[in-house]
Amino acid sequence: MGQREVWRLMSRFNAFKRTNTILHHLRMSKHTDAAEDVLLEKKGCAGVITLNRPKLLNTLTFNMIRQIYSQLKKWEQDPETFLIIIKGAGGKAFCAGGDIRVISEAEKAKQNIAPVFFRVEYMLNNAIGSCQKPYVALIHGITMGGGVGLSVHGQFRVATEKCLFAMPETAIGLFPDVGGGYFLPRLQGKLGYFLALTGFRLKGRDVYRAGIATHFVDSEKLAMLEEDLLALKSPSKENIASVLENYHTESKIDRDKSFMLEEHMDKINSCFSANTVEEIIENLKQDGSSFALEQLKVINKMSPTSLKITLRQLMEGSSKTLQEVLTMEYRLSQACMRGHDFHEGVRAVLIDKDQSPKWKPADLKEVTDEDLNNHFKSLGSHDLKF
């Protein structure tokens, strides 16, 4: 055997080892038994998905995403499954997002897991959006990032007074992904742009009033609602909607309170209607109200690169299909993995928790159009395809 053949064999062996390392890393959870991280059960007329990492706010691992995707596809084809319910264990969170700390640590260790993780996660988001069976997400507790992707694209989203919604990605050098570029620009006025750029948190009935949830139910009635859904016999979409509507109508908590952002919507619509982040900042300065100045303070802490990516993502996403948005977001996710700010944001918020990220570049004017265009560039044969 010649030297060239030896090198070729060694190269293949090393590639094989790298692939196995990545797959092993993705399949394993260092916190809990991965097999129990998500429960997939057939109950009555429904397939029930329970996110089961309560101590970690039901954050999503690759293994969980893969299992949910596979089971969702099976239930969709099963004539005995009439609806799909997804919920979180523990009462504190529906799902606080993807396990991004693991992704960042793996990337820094040269274990390139991000392409696989984001590809399968976005495929799941699309599968939920195109699911042929009624899909009911019980968004009780913290619902952020990847948790929003598991719920907002489904037909029915039921919030309780404990629901806490946010897309806080600009604070960690990312962007509101999992289809954020699709649903956020379709909210009333410029509300979605405001939520995306500031990471503003909505609570309880306001998640419904914002148009993110389709129904609101008092949390003490949530178990009863689930029982009533499971007890339905061969239900149609209309039967399911009727049950949800009855519970929604009977809910009492904060029924008479107005939307918390109602008084600020004119400001949000005028300030966030600009085509550049710089103009939005100038609008907030010109407005000068305490609300506007508070949002200005928040935006100034965010990653400048993330802010510019996010605004363009929403502007382009407003006229794209969900699949087109997810393809765009996959390109953005891979560009962010190659950059500085995502890893720095994860360090500052989740690892060292000093809340003092050092963004590069640190100023909006240093984020050039060329930088931005590179984030949105096609990945060719590596693009996400459905």
mmCIF file of C-alpha atoms in Angstrom:
data_model
loop_
_atom_site.group_PDB
_atom_site.id
_atom_site.type_symbol
_atom_site.label_atom_id
_atom_site.label_comp_id
_atom_site.label_asym_id
_atom_site.label_seq_id
_atom_site.Cartn_x
_atom_site.Cartn_y
_atom_site.Cartn_z
ATOM 1 C CA MET A 1 0.000 0.000 0.000
ATOM 2 C CA GLY A 2 1.468 3.370 -1.055
ATOM 3 C CA GLN A 3 1.781 6.434 1.184
ATOM 4 C CA ARG A 4 -1.045 8.204 -0.659
ATOM 5 C CA GLU A 5 -3.465 5.326 0.047
ATOM 6 C CA VAL A 6 -2.449 5.306 3.727
ATOM 7 C CA TRP A 7 -3.166 9.032 4.011
ATOM 8 C CA ARG A 8 -6.517 8.583 2.259
ATOM 9 C CA LEU A 9 -7.525 5.799 4.667
ATOM 10 C CA MET A 10 -6.424 7.849 7.674
ATOM 11 C CA SER A 11 -8.404 10.844 6.403
ATOM 12 C CA ARG A 12 -11.547 8.702 6.021
ATOM 13 C CA PHE A 13 -11.047 7.196 9.472
ATOM 14 C CA ASN A 14 -10.690 10.659 11.057
ATOM 15 C CA ALA A 15 -13.817 11.877 9.258
ATOM 16 C CA PHE A 16 -15.684 8.798 10.501
ATOM 17 C CA LYS A 17 -14.469 9.454 14.068
ATOM 18 C CA ARG A 18 -15.574 13.110 13.844
ATOM 19 C CA THR A 19 -19.024 12.122 12.598
ATOM 20 C CA ASN A 20 -19.424 9.562 15.391
ATOM 21 C CA THR A 21 -18.325 12.106 17.989
ATOM 22 C CA ILE A 22 -20.915 14.609 16.731
ATOM 23 C CA LEU A 23 -23.720 12.038 16.707
ATOM 24 C CA HIS A 24 -22.759 10.789 20.166
ATOM 25 C CA HIS A 25 -22.746 14.356 21.499
ATOM 26 C CA LEU A 26 -26.150 15.051 19.970
ATOM 27 C CA ARG A 27 -27.744 11.869 21.303
ATOM 28 C CA MET A 28 -26.455 12.160 24.832
ATOM 29 C CA SER A 29 -27.787 14.416 27.546
ATOM 30 C CA LYS A 30 -25.376 15.007 30.397
ATOM 31 C CA HIS A 31 -28.174 15.968 32.785
ATOM 32 C CA THR A 32 -30.851 13.278 32.533
ATOM 33 C CA ASP A 33 -31.592 10.019 30.835
ATOM 34 C CA ALA A 34 -32.183 11.178 27.253
ATOM 35 C CA ALA A 35 -34.918 8.555 26.761
ATOM 36 C CA GLU A 36 -37.015 10.279 29.434
ATOM 37 C CA ASP A 37 -36.438 13.849 28.254
ATOM 38 C CA VAL A 38 -39.634 13.648 26.230
ATOM 39 C CA LEU A 39 -42.663 11.397 26.769
ATOM 40 C CA LEU A 40 -44.632 10.342 23.679
ATOM 41 C CA GLU A 41 -47.907 8.669 24.611
ATOM 42 C CA LYS A 42 -51.148 7.704 22.927
ATOM 43 C CA LYS A 43 -54.036 8.685 25.224
ATOM 44 C CA GLY A 44 -57.632 8.337 24.115
ATOM 45 C CA CYS A 45 -58.030 10.003 20.743
ATOM 46 C CA ALA A 46 -54.778 11.955 21.015
ATOM 47 C CA GLY A 47 -51.041 11.710 20.751
ATOM 48 C CA VAL A 48 -49.555 13.499 23.765
ATOM 49 C CA ILE A 49 -46.046 14.987 23.802
ATOM 50 C CA THR A 50 -44.665 15.912 27.240
ATOM 51 C CA LEU A 51 -41.393 17.823 27.417
ATOM 52 C CA ASN A 52 -39.812 16.240 30.480
ATOM 53 C CA ARG A 53 -36.791 18.219 31.648
ATOM 54 C CA PRO A 54 -38.508 20.336 34.315
ATOM 55 C CA LYS A 55 -35.307 21.109 36.257
ATOM 56 C CA LEU A 56 -33.869 22.571 33.054
ATOM 57 C CA LEU A 57 -37.087 24.393 32.089
ATOM 58 C CA ASN A 58 -37.771 21.726 29.444
ATOM 59 C CA THR A 59 -35.007 23.037 27.179
ATOM 60 C CA LEU A 60 -34.751 21.114 23.924
ATOM 61 C CA THR A 61 -31.979 18.677 23.104
ATOM 62 C CA PHE A 62 -31.313 17.240 19.671
ATOM 63 C CA ASN A 63 -32.564 13.848 20.849
ATOM 64 C CA MET A 64 -35.901 15.361 21.963
ATOM 65 C CA ILE A 65 -36.370 17.206 18.660
ATOM 66 C CA ARG A 66 -35.585 14.066 16.656
ATOM 67 C CA GLN A 67 -38.007 11.931 18.667
ATOM 68 C CA ILE A 68 -40.833 14.483 18.471
ATOM 69 C CA TYR A 69 -40.391 14.886 14.710
ATOM 70 C CA SER A 70 -40.447 11.142 14.102
ATOM 71 C CA GLN A 71 -43.514 10.552 16.308
ATOM 72 C CA LEU A 72 -45.398 13.549 14.906
ATOM 73 C CA LYS A 73 -45.048 12.124 11.405
ATOM 74 C CA LYS A 74 -46.338 8.724 12.586
ATOM 75 C CA TRP A 75 -49.343 10.204 14.383
ATOM 76 C CA GLU A 76 -50.132 12.340 11.368
ATOM 77 C CA GLN A 77 -50.561 9.159 9.310
ATOM 78 C CA ASP A 78 -52.393 7.176 12.030
ATOM 79 C CA PRO A 79 -56.182 7.064 11.425
ATOM 80 C CA GLU A 80 -56.760 6.460 15.162
ATOM 81 C CA THR A 81 -54.978 9.682 16.198
ATOM 82 C CA PHE A 82 -57.305 12.679 15.870
ATOM 83 C CA LEU A 83 -55.288 15.392 17.565
ATOM 84 C CA ILE A 84 -51.841 16.067 19.000
ATOM 85 C CA ILE A 85 -51.265 17.769 22.358
ATOM 86 C CA ILE A 86 -47.910 19.144 23.482
ATOM 87 C CA LYS A 87 -47.165 20.334 27.027
ATOM 88 C CA GLY A 88 -44.305 20.814 29.479
ATOM 89 C CA ALA A 89 -43.727 18.912 32.739
ATOM 90 C CA GLY A 90 -43.227 20.601 36.090
ATOM 91 C CA GLY A 91 -45.529 23.615 35.892
ATOM 92 C CA LYS A 92 -42.732 26.196 35.653
ATOM 93 C CA ALA A 93 -42.036 26.064 31.922
ATOM 94 C CA PHE A 94 -43.577 24.876 28.696
ATOM 95 C CA CYS A 95 -40.140 25.150 27.073
ATOM 96 C CA ALA A 96 -37.467 27.802 27.642
ATOM 97 C CA GLY A 97 -35.832 27.137 24.255
ATOM 98 C CA GLY A 98 -33.101 25.046 22.680
ATOM 99 C CA ASP A 99 -30.130 23.894 24.718
ATOM 100 C CA ILE A 100 -27.901 26.551 23.157
ATOM 101 C CA ARG A 101 -25.189 26.294 25.790
ATOM 102 C CA VAL A 102 -24.463 22.712 24.637
ATOM 103 C CA ILE A 103 -24.368 23.891 21.000
ATOM 104 C CA SER A 104 -21.935 26.724 21.785
ATOM 105 C CA GLU A 105 -19.657 24.506 23.889
ATOM 106 C CA ALA A 106 -19.602 21.828 21.173
ATOM 107 C CA GLU A 107 -18.778 24.398 18.477
ATOM 108 C CA LYS A 108 -15.881 25.775 20.536
ATOM 109 C CA ALA A 109 -14.612 22.205 20.991
ATOM 110 C CA LYS A 110 -14.632 21.861 17.163
ATOM 111 C CA GLN A 111 -17.577 19.449 17.293
ATOM 112 C CA ASN A 112 -19.653 20.886 14.492
ATOM 113 C CA ILE A 113 -23.132 19.911 15.724
ATOM 114 C CA ALA A 114 -24.948 23.165 14.866
ATOM 115 C CA PRO A 115 -25.768 22.259 11.222
ATOM 116 C CA VAL A 116 -27.523 19.050 12.325
ATOM 117 C CA PHE A 117 -29.262 20.578 15.361
ATOM 118 C CA PHE A 118 -30.745 23.590 13.558
ATOM 119 C CA ARG A 119 -31.657 21.570 10.463
ATOM 120 C CA VAL A 120 -33.743 19.068 12.443
ATOM 121 C CA GLU A 121 -35.238 21.769 14.702
ATOM 122 C CA TYR A 122 -36.422 23.845 11.744
ATOM 123 C CA MET A 123 -37.759 20.749 9.997
ATOM 124 C CA LEU A 124 -39.826 20.096 13.136
ATOM 125 C CA ASN A 125 -41.097 23.707 13.107
ATOM 126 C CA ASN A 126 -42.224 23.208 9.517
ATOM 127 C CA ALA A 127 -43.809 19.831 10.330
ATOM 128 C CA ILE A 128 -45.872 21.507 13.079
ATOM 129 C CA GLY A 129 -46.890 24.315 10.716
ATOM 130 C CA SER A 130 -48.015 21.866 8.032
ATOM 131 C CA CYS A 131 -49.422 19.172 10.367
ATOM 132 C CA GLN A 132 -52.623 17.645 8.975
ATOM 133 C CA LYS A 133 -53.965 16.820 12.450
ATOM 134 C CA PRO A 134 -55.199 19.484 14.912
ATOM 135 C CA TYR A 135 -52.213 20.449 17.078
ATOM 136 C CA VAL A 136 -52.839 21.871 20.563
ATOM 137 C CA ALA A 137 -49.959 23.479 22.483
ATOM 138 C CA LEU A 138 -50.607 24.091 26.197
ATOM 139 C CA ILE A 139 -48.225 27.011 26.784
ATOM 140 C CA HIS A 140 -48.227 27.141 30.580
ATOM 141 C CA GLY A 141 -45.130 28.756 32.101
ATOM 142 C CA ILE A 142 -41.969 29.999 30.389
ATOM 143 C CA THR A 143 -42.271 29.832 26.597
ATOM 144 C CA MET A 144 -39.247 31.260 24.832
ATOM 145 C CA GLY A 145 -37.156 30.735 21.701
ATOM 146 C CA GLY A 146 -37.351 27.090 20.663
ATOM 147 C CA GLY A 147 -40.425 26.653 22.877
ATOM 148 C CA VAL A 148 -42.206 29.257 20.763
ATOM 149 C CA GLY A 149 -41.236 27.262 17.665
ATOM 150 C CA LEU A 150 -42.902 24.163 19.160
ATOM 151 C CA SER A 151 -46.170 26.004 19.699
ATOM 152 C CA VAL A 152 -46.799 29.099 17.589
ATOM 153 C CA HIS A 153 -46.954 27.317 14.215
ATOM 154 C CA GLY A 154 -49.608 24.877 15.452
ATOM 155 C CA GLN A 155 -53.313 25.349 14.938
ATOM 156 C CA PHE A 156 -54.216 25.953 18.593
ATOM 157 C CA ARG A 157 -52.098 27.643 21.293
ATOM 158 C CA VAL A 158 -53.590 27.796 24.784
ATOM 159 C CA ALA A 159 -51.982 30.261 27.216
ATOM 160 C CA THR A 160 -52.574 30.467 30.978
ATOM 161 C CA GLU A 161 -51.904 33.291 33.449
ATOM 162 C CA LYS A 162 -48.518 31.656 34.145
ATOM 163 C CA CYS A 163 -47.402 31.870 30.508
ATOM 164 C CA LEU A 164 -44.290 34.020 30.002
ATOM 165 C CA PHE A 165 -43.484 34.623 26.328
ATOM 166 C CA ALA A 166 -40.326 36.144 24.883
ATOM 167 C CA MET A 167 -37.980 35.949 21.923
ATOM 168 C CA PRO A 168 -34.805 37.157 23.694
ATOM 169 C CA GLU A 169 -32.243 36.153 21.073
ATOM 170 C CA THR A 170 -30.771 39.605 20.301
ATOM 171 C CA ALA A 171 -29.392 39.551 23.875
ATOM 172 C CA ILE A 172 -27.322 36.435 23.117
ATOM 173 C CA GLY A 173 -26.001 37.368 19.689
ATOM 174 C CA LEU A 174 -28.593 35.355 17.777
ATOM 175 C CA PHE A 175 -31.925 36.303 16.138
ATOM 176 C CA PRO A 176 -35.558 35.240 16.771
ATOM 177 C CA ASP A 177 -35.397 32.006 14.791
ATOM 178 C CA VAL A 178 -37.649 28.886 14.726
ATOM 179 C CA GLY A 179 -39.907 30.741 12.266
ATOM 180 C CA GLY A 180 -39.838 34.094 14.070
ATOM 181 C CA GLY A 181 -39.322 35.734 10.701
ATOM 182 C CA TYR A 182 -42.731 34.345 9.708
ATOM 183 C CA PHE A 183 -45.028 34.907 12.700
ATOM 184 C CA LEU A 184 -43.559 38.099 14.216
ATOM 185 C CA PRO A 185 -44.095 40.453 11.236
ATOM 186 C CA ARG A 186 -47.674 39.144 10.982
ATOM 187 C CA LEU A 187 -48.654 40.367 14.471
ATOM 188 C CA GLN A 188 -50.670 43.598 14.767
ATOM 189 C CA GLY A 189 -48.914 46.759 13.556
ATOM 190 C CA LYS A 190 -45.201 46.718 14.389
ATOM 191 C CA LEU A 191 -45.644 44.676 17.573
ATOM 192 C CA GLY A 192 -43.582 41.761 16.241
ATOM 193 C CA TYR A 193 -40.677 44.040 15.319
ATOM 194 C CA PHE A 194 -40.751 45.519 18.821
ATOM 195 C CA LEU A 195 -40.823 42.069 20.482
ATOM 196 C CA ALA A 196 -38.019 40.785 18.234
ATOM 197 C CA LEU A 197 -35.594 43.670 18.725
ATOM 198 C CA THR A 198 -36.143 44.262 22.460
ATOM 199 C CA GLY A 199 -36.917 40.710 23.698
ATOM 200 C CA PHE A 200 -39.868 42.242 25.600
ATOM 201 C CA ARG A 201 -41.734 39.737 27.766
ATOM 202 C CA LEU A 202 -45.477 39.179 27.536
ATOM 203 C CA LYS A 203 -47.338 37.513 30.382
ATOM 204 C CA GLY A 204 -50.592 35.629 30.804
ATOM 205 C CA ARG A 205 -53.611 36.885 28.883
ATOM 206 C CA ASP A 206 -51.419 39.378 27.012
ATOM 207 C CA VAL A 207 -49.898 36.434 25.096
ATOM 208 C CA TYR A 208 -53.428 35.854 23.774
ATOM 209 C CA ARG A 209 -54.139 39.549 23.199
ATOM 210 C CA ALA A 210 -50.944 39.873 21.188
ATOM 211 C CA GLY A 211 -52.167 37.116 18.841
ATOM 212 C CA ILE A 212 -49.503 34.590 19.836
ATOM 213 C CA ALA A 213 -51.976 32.314 21.672
ATOM 214 C CA THR A 214 -55.341 31.459 20.130
ATOM 215 C CA HIS A 215 -57.046 30.831 23.513
ATOM 216 C CA PHE A 216 -56.638 31.671 27.195
ATOM 217 C CA VAL A 217 -57.525 29.273 30.030
ATOM 218 C CA ASP A 218 -57.129 29.681 33.810
ATOM 219 C CA SER A 219 -54.314 27.324 34.863
ATOM 220 C CA GLU A 220 -56.457 25.562 37.477
ATOM 221 C CA LYS A 221 -58.674 24.357 34.608
ATOM 222 C CA LEU A 222 -55.842 23.177 32.366
ATOM 223 C CA ALA A 223 -55.861 19.525 33.516
ATOM 224 C CA MET A 224 -59.624 19.411 33.087
ATOM 225 C CA LEU A 225 -59.330 20.863 29.587
ATOM 226 C CA GLU A 226 -56.836 18.169 28.646
ATOM 227 C CA GLU A 227 -59.134 15.449 30.018
ATOM 228 C CA ASP A 228 -62.050 16.803 27.994
ATOM 229 C CA LEU A 229 -59.955 16.842 24.819
ATOM 230 C CA LEU A 230 -58.761 13.264 25.390
ATOM 231 C CA ALA A 231 -62.323 12.091 26.018
ATOM 232 C CA LEU A 232 -63.570 13.278 22.613
ATOM 233 C CA LYS A 233 -64.650 10.473 20.259
ATOM 234 C CA SER A 234 -63.185 10.776 16.750
ATOM 235 C CA PRO A 235 -63.269 14.589 17.008
ATOM 236 C CA SER A 236 -63.201 16.964 14.080
ATOM 237 C CA LYS A 237 -61.213 20.192 14.112
ATOM 238 C CA GLU A 238 -64.488 21.984 14.892
ATOM 239 C CA ASN A 239 -65.173 19.720 17.917
ATOM 240 C CA ILE A 240 -61.743 20.530 19.325
ATOM 241 C CA ALA A 241 -62.152 24.257 18.655
ATOM 242 C CA SER A 242 -65.517 24.177 20.426
ATOM 243 C CA VAL A 243 -64.035 22.665 23.614
ATOM 244 C CA LEU A 244 -61.225 25.220 23.614
ATOM 245 C CA GLU A 245 -63.652 28.076 22.990
ATOM 246 C CA ASN A 246 -65.852 27.008 25.918
ATOM 247 C CA TYR A 247 -62.896 27.019 28.331
ATOM 248 C CA HIS A 248 -61.671 30.312 26.912
ATOM 249 C CA THR A 249 -65.084 31.938 27.381
ATOM 250 C CA GLU A 250 -65.296 30.719 30.982
ATOM 251 C CA SER A 251 -61.813 31.944 31.963
ATOM 252 C CA LYS A 252 -61.883 34.762 34.495
ATOM 253 C CA ILE A 253 -58.300 35.823 35.265
ATOM 254 C CA ASP A 254 -57.475 39.326 33.928
ATOM 255 C CA ARG A 255 -60.562 39.234 31.743
ATOM 256 C CA ASP A 256 -61.254 42.948 32.243
ATOM 257 C CA LYS A 257 -57.646 44.139 32.011
ATOM 258 C CA SER A 258 -56.595 45.801 28.767
ATOM 259 C CA PHE A 259 -53.536 44.687 26.788
ATOM 260 C CA MET A 260 -50.436 45.889 28.684
ATOM 261 C CA LEU A 261 -48.989 47.473 25.526
ATOM 262 C CA GLU A 262 -52.282 49.031 24.378
ATOM 263 C CA GLU A 263 -51.335 52.543 25.519
ATOM 264 C CA HIS A 264 -47.950 52.242 23.785
ATOM 265 C CA MET A 265 -49.048 50.754 20.456
ATOM 266 C CA ASP A 266 -49.076 54.107 18.616
ATOM 267 C CA LYS A 267 -45.477 54.700 19.744
ATOM 268 C CA ILE A 268 -44.466 51.149 18.805
ATOM 269 C CA ASN A 269 -46.073 51.477 15.364
ATOM 270 C CA SER A 270 -44.429 54.812 14.610
ATOM 271 C CA CYS A 271 -40.968 54.157 16.101
ATOM 272 C CA PHE A 272 -40.531 50.612 14.770
ATOM 273 C CA SER A 273 -41.803 51.281 11.241
ATOM 274 C CA ALA A 274 -38.348 52.478 10.086
ATOM 275 C CA ASN A 275 -36.267 50.485 7.613
ATOM 276 C CA THR A 276 -33.008 50.605 9.596
ATOM 277 C CA VAL A 277 -32.098 49.997 13.221
ATOM 278 C CA GLU A 278 -30.405 53.410 13.301
ATOM 279 C CA GLU A 279 -33.695 55.078 12.287
ATOM 280 C CA ILE A 280 -35.613 53.130 14.947
ATOM 281 C CA ILE A 281 -33.132 54.342 17.562
ATOM 282 C CA GLU A 282 -33.477 57.916 16.317
ATOM 283 C CA ASN A 283 -37.291 57.618 16.432
ATOM 284 C CA LEU A 284 -37.140 56.443 20.067
ATOM 285 C CA LYS A 285 -34.850 59.363 20.956
ATOM 286 C CA GLN A 286 -37.144 61.842 19.210
ATOM 287 C CA ASP A 287 -40.206 60.393 20.969
ATOM 288 C CA GLY A 288 -38.534 60.999 24.330
ATOM 289 C CA SER A 289 -41.276 59.358 26.442
ATOM 290 C CA SER A 290 -40.269 57.202 29.407
ATOM 291 C CA PHE A 291 -41.479 54.117 27.500
ATOM 292 C CA ALA A 292 -39.434 55.010 24.398
ATOM 293 C CA LEU A 293 -36.299 55.777 26.424
ATOM 294 C CA GLU A 294 -36.631 52.479 28.310
ATOM 295 C CA GLN A 295 -36.747 50.570 25.009
ATOM 296 C CA LEU A 296 -33.764 52.582 23.772
ATOM 297 C CA LYS A 297 -31.796 51.518 26.847
ATOM 298 C CA VAL A 298 -32.678 47.868 26.187
ATOM 299 C CA ILE A 299 -31.793 47.982 22.476
ATOM 300 C CA ASN A 300 -28.432 49.593 23.209
ATOM 301 C CA LYS A 301 -27.440 46.483 25.221
ATOM 302 C CA MET A 302 -28.181 44.084 22.373
ATOM 303 C CA SER A 303 -25.737 42.695 19.821
ATOM 304 C CA PRO A 304 -25.518 45.278 17.001
ATOM 305 C CA THR A 305 -25.097 42.482 14.453
ATOM 306 C CA SER A 306 -28.141 40.640 15.832
ATOM 307 C CA LEU A 307 -30.256 43.801 15.692
ATOM 308 C CA LYS A 308 -29.485 44.380 12.017
ATOM 309 C CA ILE A 309 -29.961 40.710 11.105
ATOM 310 C CA THR A 310 -33.295 40.614 12.961
ATOM 311 C CA LEU A 311 -34.793 43.697 11.338
ATOM 312 C CA ARG A 312 -33.923 42.455 7.852
ATOM 313 C CA GLN A 313 -35.112 38.917 8.742
ATOM 314 C CA LEU A 314 -38.575 40.238 9.687
ATOM 315 C CA MET A 315 -38.828 42.614 6.745
ATOM 316 C CA GLU A 316 -37.980 39.821 4.291
ATOM 317 C CA GLY A 317 -40.021 37.232 6.200
ATOM 318 C CA SER A 318 -43.192 39.329 6.003
ATOM 319 C CA SER A 319 -43.708 38.223 2.399
ATOM 320 C CA LYS A 320 -42.249 34.695 2.564
ATOM 321 C CA THR A 321 -43.866 31.326 3.306
ATOM 322 C CA LEU A 322 -42.914 29.525 6.522
ATOM 323 C CA GLN A 323 -40.651 27.149 4.566
ATOM 324 C CA GLU A 324 -38.906 30.056 2.829
ATOM 325 C CA VAL A 325 -38.409 31.777 6.196
ATOM 326 C CA LEU A 326 -36.941 28.639 7.775
ATOM 327 C CA THR A 327 -34.529 28.244 4.848
ATOM 328 C CA MET A 328 -33.436 31.870 5.363
ATOM 329 C CA GLU A 329 -33.113 31.350 9.116
ATOM 330 C CA TYR A 330 -31.006 28.221 8.625
ATOM 331 C CA ARG A 331 -28.512 30.306 6.619
ATOM 332 C CA LEU A 332 -28.524 32.931 9.384
ATOM 333 C CA SER A 333 -28.044 30.336 12.132
ATOM 334 C CA GLN A 334 -24.953 28.894 10.480
ATOM 335 C CA ALA A 335 -23.466 32.356 9.922
ATOM 336 C CA CYS A 336 -24.040 33.177 13.606
ATOM 337 C CA MET A 337 -22.266 29.960 14.653
ATOM 338 C CA ARG A 338 -19.202 31.061 12.660
ATOM 339 C CA GLY A 339 -19.246 34.524 14.231
ATOM 340 C CA HIS A 340 -18.261 35.942 17.621
ATOM 341 C CA ASP A 341 -21.433 37.327 19.194
ATOM 342 C CA PHE A 342 -23.434 34.116 19.716
ATOM 343 C CA HIS A 343 -20.675 32.438 21.704
ATOM 344 C CA GLU A 344 -19.999 35.640 23.644
ATOM 345 C CA GLY A 345 -23.712 36.045 24.397
ATOM 346 C CA VAL A 346 -23.997 32.466 25.679
ATOM 347 C CA ARG A 347 -20.919 33.045 27.856
ATOM 348 C CA ALA A 348 -22.257 36.300 29.342
ATOM 349 C CA VAL A 349 -25.849 35.158 29.911
ATOM 350 C CA LEU A 350 -25.660 31.396 30.536
ATOM 351 C CA ILE A 351 -22.112 30.439 31.568
ATOM 352 C CA ASP A 352 -20.362 33.244 33.482
ATOM 353 C CA LYS A 353 -23.687 35.077 33.967
ATOM 354 C CA ASP A 354 -21.949 38.452 34.227
ATOM 355 C CA GLN A 355 -24.565 39.909 31.819
ATOM 356 C CA SER A 356 -21.778 41.980 30.218
ATOM 357 C CA PRO A 357 -21.215 40.676 26.705
ATOM 358 C CA LYS A 358 -18.429 42.280 24.650
ATOM 359 C CA TRP A 359 -19.961 42.471 21.188
ATOM 360 C CA LYS A 360 -17.806 42.531 18.041
ATOM 361 C CA PRO A 361 -18.437 44.835 16.342
ATOM 362 C CA ALA A 362 -19.633 46.900 19.301
ATOM 363 C CA ASP A 363 -21.270 49.650 17.250
ATOM 364 C CA LEU A 364 -24.123 49.524 14.738
ATOM 365 C CA LYS A 365 -22.231 51.622 12.198
ATOM 366 C CA GLU A 366 -19.473 48.993 12.122
ATOM 367 C CA VAL A 367 -21.942 46.318 10.935
ATOM 368 C CA THR A 368 -21.634 46.805 7.173
ATOM 369 C CA ASP A 369 -24.051 45.863 4.422
ATOM 370 C CA GLU A 370 -21.451 43.344 3.236
ATOM 371 C CA ASP A 371 -21.433 41.691 6.699
ATOM 372 C CA LEU A 372 -25.216 41.523 6.595
ATOM 373 C CA ASN A 373 -25.355 40.151 3.050
ATOM 374 C CA ASN A 374 -22.916 37.393 4.007
ATOM 375 C CA HIS A 375 -25.311 36.225 6.750
ATOM 376 C CA PHE A 376 -28.158 35.882 4.242
ATOM 377 C CA LYS A 377 -26.078 34.195 1.539
ATOM 378 C CA SER A 378 -27.210 30.837 0.143
ATOM 379 C CA LEU A 379 -25.395 27.736 1.443
ATOM 380 C CA GLY A 380 -25.833 26.029 -1.932
ATOM 381 C CA SER A 381 -26.089 22.264 -1.538
ATOM 382 C CA HIS A 382 -26.002 22.714 2.268
ATOM 383 C CA ASP A 383 -29.177 24.838 2.313
ATOM 384 C CA LEU A 384 -32.176 23.593 4.278
ATOM 385 C CA LYS A 385 -34.589 21.834 1.932
ATOM 386 C CA PHE A 386 -38.044 20.415 2.646
#
